[in-house]
PDB file of C-alpha atoms in Angstrom:
ATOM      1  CA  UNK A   1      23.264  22.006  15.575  1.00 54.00           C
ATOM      2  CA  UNK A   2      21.097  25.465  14.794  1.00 61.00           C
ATOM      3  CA  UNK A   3      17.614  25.041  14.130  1.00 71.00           C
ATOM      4  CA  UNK A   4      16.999  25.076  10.179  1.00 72.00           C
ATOM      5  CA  UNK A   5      13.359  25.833   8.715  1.00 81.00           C
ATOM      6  CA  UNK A   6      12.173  22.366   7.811  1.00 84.00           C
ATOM      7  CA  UNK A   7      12.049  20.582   4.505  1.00 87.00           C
ATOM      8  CA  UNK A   8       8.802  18.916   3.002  1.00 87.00           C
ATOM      9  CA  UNK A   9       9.991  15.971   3.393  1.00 87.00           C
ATOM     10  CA  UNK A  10      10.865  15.863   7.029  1.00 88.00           C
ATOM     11  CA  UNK A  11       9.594  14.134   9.594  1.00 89.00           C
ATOM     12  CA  UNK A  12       6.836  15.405  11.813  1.00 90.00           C
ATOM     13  CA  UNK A  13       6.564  15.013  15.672  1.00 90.00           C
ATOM     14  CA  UNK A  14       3.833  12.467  15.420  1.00 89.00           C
ATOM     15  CA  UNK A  15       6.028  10.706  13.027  1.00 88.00           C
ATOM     16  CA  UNK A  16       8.991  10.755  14.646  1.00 91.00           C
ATOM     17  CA  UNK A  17       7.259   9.031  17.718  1.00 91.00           C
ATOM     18  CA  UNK A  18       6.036   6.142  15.676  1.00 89.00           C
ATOM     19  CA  UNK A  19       9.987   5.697  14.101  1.00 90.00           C
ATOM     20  CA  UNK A  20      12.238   6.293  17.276  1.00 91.00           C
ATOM     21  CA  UNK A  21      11.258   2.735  19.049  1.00 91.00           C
ATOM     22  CA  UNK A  22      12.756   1.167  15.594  1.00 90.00           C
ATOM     23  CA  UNK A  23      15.823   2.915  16.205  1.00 91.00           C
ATOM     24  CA  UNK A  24      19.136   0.794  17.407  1.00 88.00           C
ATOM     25  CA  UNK A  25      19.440   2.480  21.202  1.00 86.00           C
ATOM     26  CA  UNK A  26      22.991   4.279  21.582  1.00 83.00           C
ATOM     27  CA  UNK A  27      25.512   2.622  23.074  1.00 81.00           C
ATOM     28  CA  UNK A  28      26.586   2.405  26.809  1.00 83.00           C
ATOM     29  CA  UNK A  29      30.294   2.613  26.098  1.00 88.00           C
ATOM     30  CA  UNK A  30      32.107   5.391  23.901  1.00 86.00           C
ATOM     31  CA  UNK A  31      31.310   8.410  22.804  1.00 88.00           C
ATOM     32  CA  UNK A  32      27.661  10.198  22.315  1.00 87.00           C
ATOM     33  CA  UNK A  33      26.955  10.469  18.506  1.00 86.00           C
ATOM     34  CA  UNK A  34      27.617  13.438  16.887  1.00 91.00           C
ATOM     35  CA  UNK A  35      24.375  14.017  15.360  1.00 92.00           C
ATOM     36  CA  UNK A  36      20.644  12.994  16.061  1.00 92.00           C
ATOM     37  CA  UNK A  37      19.302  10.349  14.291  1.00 93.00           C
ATOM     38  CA  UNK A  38      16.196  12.474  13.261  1.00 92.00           C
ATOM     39  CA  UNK A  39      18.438  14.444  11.489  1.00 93.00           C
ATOM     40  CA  UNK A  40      19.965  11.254   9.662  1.00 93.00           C
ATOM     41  CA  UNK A  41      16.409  10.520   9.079  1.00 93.00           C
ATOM     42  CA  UNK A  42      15.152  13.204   7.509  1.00 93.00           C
ATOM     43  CA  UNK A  43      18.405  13.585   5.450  1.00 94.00           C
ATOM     44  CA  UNK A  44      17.821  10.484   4.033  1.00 93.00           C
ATOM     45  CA  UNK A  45      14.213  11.516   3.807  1.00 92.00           C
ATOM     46  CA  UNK A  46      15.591  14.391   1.761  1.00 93.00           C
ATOM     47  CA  UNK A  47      17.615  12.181  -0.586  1.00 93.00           C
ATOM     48  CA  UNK A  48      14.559   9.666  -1.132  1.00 91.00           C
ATOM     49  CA  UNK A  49      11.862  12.992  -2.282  1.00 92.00           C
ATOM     50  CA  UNK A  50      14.058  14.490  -4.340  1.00 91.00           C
ATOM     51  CA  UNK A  51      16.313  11.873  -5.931  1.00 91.00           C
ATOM     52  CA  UNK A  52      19.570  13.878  -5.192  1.00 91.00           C
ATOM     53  CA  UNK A  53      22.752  12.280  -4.935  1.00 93.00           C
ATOM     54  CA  UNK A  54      24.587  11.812  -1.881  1.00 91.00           C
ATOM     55  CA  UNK A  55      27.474  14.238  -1.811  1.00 93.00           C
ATOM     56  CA  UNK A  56      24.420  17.030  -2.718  1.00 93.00           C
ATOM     57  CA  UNK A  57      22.975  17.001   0.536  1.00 92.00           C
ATOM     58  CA  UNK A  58      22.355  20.435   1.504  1.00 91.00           C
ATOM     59  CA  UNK A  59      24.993  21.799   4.390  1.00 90.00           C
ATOM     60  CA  UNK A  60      22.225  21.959   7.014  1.00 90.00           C
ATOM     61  CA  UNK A  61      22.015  18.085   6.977  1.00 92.00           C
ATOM     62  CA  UNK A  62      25.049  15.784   8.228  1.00 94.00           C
ATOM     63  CA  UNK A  63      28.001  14.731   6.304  1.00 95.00           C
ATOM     64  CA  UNK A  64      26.502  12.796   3.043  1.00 94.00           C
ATOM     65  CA  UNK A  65      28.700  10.304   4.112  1.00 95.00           C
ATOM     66  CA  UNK A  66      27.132   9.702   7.839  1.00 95.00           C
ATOM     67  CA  UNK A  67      24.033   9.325   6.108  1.00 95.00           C
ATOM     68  CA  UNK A  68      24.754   7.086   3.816  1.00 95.00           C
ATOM     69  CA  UNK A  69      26.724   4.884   6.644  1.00 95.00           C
ATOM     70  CA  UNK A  70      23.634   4.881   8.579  1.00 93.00           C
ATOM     71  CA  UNK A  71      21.517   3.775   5.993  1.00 94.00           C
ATOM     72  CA  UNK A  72      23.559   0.750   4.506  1.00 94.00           C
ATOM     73  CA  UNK A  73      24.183  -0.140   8.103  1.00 93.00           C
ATOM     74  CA  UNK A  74      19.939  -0.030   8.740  1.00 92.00           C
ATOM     75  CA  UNK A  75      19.383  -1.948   5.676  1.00 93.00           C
ATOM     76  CA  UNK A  76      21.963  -4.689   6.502  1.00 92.00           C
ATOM     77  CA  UNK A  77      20.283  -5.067  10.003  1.00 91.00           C
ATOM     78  CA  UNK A  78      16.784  -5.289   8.105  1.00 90.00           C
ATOM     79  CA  UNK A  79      15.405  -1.929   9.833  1.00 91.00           C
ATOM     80  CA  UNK A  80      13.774  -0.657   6.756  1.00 91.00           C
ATOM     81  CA  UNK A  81      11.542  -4.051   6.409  1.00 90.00           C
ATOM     82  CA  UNK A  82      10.636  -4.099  10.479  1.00 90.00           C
ATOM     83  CA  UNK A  83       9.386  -0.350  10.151  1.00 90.00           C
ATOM     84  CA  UNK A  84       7.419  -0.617   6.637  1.00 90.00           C
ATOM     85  CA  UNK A  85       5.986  -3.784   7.939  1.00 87.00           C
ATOM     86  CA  UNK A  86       4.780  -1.941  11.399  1.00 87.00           C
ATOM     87  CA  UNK A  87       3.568   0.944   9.505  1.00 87.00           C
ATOM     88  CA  UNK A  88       1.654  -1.341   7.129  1.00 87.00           C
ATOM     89  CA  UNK A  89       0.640  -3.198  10.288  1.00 85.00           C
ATOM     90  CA  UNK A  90      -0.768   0.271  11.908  1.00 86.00           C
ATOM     91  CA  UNK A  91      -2.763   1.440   8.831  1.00 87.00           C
ATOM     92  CA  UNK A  92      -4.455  -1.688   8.024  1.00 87.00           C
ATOM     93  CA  UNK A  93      -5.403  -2.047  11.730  1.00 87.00           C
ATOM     94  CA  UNK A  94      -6.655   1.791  11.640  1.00 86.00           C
ATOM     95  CA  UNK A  95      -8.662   1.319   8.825  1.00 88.00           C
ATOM     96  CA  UNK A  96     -10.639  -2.014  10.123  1.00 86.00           C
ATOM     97  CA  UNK A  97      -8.930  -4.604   8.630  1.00 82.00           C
ATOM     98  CA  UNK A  98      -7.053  -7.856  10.033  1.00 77.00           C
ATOM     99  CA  UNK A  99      -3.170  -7.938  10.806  1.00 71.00           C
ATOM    100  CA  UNK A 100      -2.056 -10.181   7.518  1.00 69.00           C
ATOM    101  CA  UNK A 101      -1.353 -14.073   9.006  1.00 73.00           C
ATOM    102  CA  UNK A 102       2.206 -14.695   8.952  1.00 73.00           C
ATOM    103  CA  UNK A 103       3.505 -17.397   6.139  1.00 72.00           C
ATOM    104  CA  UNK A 104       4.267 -21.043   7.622  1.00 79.00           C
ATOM    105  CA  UNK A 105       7.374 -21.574   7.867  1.00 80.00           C
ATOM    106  CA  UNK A 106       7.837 -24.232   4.574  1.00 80.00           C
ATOM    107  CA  UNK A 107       6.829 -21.367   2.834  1.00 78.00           C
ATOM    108  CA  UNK A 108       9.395 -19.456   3.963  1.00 73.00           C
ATOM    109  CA  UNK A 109      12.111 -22.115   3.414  1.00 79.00           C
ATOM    110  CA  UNK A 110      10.723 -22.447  -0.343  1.00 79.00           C
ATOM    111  CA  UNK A 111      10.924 -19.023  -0.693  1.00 77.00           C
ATOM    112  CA  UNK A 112      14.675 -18.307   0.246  1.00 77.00           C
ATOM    113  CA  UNK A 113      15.003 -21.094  -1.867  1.00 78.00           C
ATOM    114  CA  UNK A 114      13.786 -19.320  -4.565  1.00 76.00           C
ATOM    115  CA  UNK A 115      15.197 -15.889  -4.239  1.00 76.00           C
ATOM    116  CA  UNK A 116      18.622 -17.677  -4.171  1.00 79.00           C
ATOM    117  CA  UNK A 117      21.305 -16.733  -7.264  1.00 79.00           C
ATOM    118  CA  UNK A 118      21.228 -20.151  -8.817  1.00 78.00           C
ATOM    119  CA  UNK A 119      17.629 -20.592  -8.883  1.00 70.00           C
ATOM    120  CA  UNK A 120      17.433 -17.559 -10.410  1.00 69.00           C
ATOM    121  CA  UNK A 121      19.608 -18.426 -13.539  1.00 72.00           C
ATOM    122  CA  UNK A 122      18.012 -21.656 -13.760  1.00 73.00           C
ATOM    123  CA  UNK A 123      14.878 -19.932 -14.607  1.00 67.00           C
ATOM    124  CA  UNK A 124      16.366 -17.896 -16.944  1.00 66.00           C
ATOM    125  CA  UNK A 125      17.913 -20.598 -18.718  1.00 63.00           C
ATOM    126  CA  UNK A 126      14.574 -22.197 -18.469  1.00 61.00           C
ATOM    127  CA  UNK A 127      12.865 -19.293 -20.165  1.00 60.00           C
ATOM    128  CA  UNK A 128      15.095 -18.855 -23.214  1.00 56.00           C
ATOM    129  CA  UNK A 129      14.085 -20.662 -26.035  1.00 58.00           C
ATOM    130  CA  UNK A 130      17.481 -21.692 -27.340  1.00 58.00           C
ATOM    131  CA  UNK A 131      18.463 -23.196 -23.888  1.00 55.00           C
ATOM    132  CA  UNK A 132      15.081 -25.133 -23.328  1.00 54.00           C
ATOM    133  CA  UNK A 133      15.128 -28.809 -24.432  1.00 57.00           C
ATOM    134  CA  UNK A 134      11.489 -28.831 -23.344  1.00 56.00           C
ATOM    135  CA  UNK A 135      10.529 -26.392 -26.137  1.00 54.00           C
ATOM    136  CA  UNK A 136      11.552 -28.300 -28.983  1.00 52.00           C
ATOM    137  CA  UNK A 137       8.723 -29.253 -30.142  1.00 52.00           C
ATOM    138  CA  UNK A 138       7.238 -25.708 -30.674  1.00 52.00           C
ATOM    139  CA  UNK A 139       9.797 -24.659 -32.921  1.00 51.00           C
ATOM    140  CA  UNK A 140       9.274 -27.324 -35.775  1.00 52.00           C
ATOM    141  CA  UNK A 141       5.151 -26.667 -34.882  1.00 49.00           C
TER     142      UNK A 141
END
């Protein structure tokens, strides 16, 4: 690919280095990718800065489509979480504070409880006034 003059919001050297470990490795068997994954990167990069649609990319990125495989396929595998939560990790260790504890795991079990579908409209229901038998009382107050 020909070297392109880069964007604002693409990724520096230093940056790069702290990303790349985070990266799935390519695979033994097949054929070498087509385009480097700092170029997905800073595509996406691009798309994230200046709220552009996909199929605007500019033609000096990859295929809108590529990047958008790449990133649904990073956010399924939880990428996006494991390199926030390093960064996070790096900054708060740079500026003097403690890594934050990680949660027991009950608290984790409640918690997927809780961000499940049904809990969620059971709280809703909970919330409206009409569907509350608790609330009652407030309405003849």
């Amino acid at each position: 690919m020909p070297i392109r003059e880069p964007y604002s919001s693409s990724l520096t050297n230093s940056e790069w280095k702290q990303i790349e470990p985070f990266l799935p490795a390519q695979k033994l068997f097949g054929r070498p990718p087509r385009y480097h994954k700092r170029d997905i990167l800073d595509a996406l990069f691009y798309v994230v800065r200046t709220g552009c649609a996909w199929r605007l990319l500019p033609h000096d990125f990859p295929p809108w489509r590529i990047v958008y495989y790449y990133f649904m396929v990073w956010r399924r595998e939880g990428l996006w979480q494991k390199i926030h939560d390093s960064l996070r990790d790096l900054v708060r260790l740079r500026s003097g504070k403690k890594k934050p504890r990680r949660l027991r795991s009950s608290i984790l079990r409640a918690l997927k409880q809780l961000t499940t579908e049904e809990c969620a409209v059971t709280m809703r229901a909970k919330r409206s006034w009409d569907e509350s038998d608790t609330c009652w009382w407030i309405r003849w107050v």
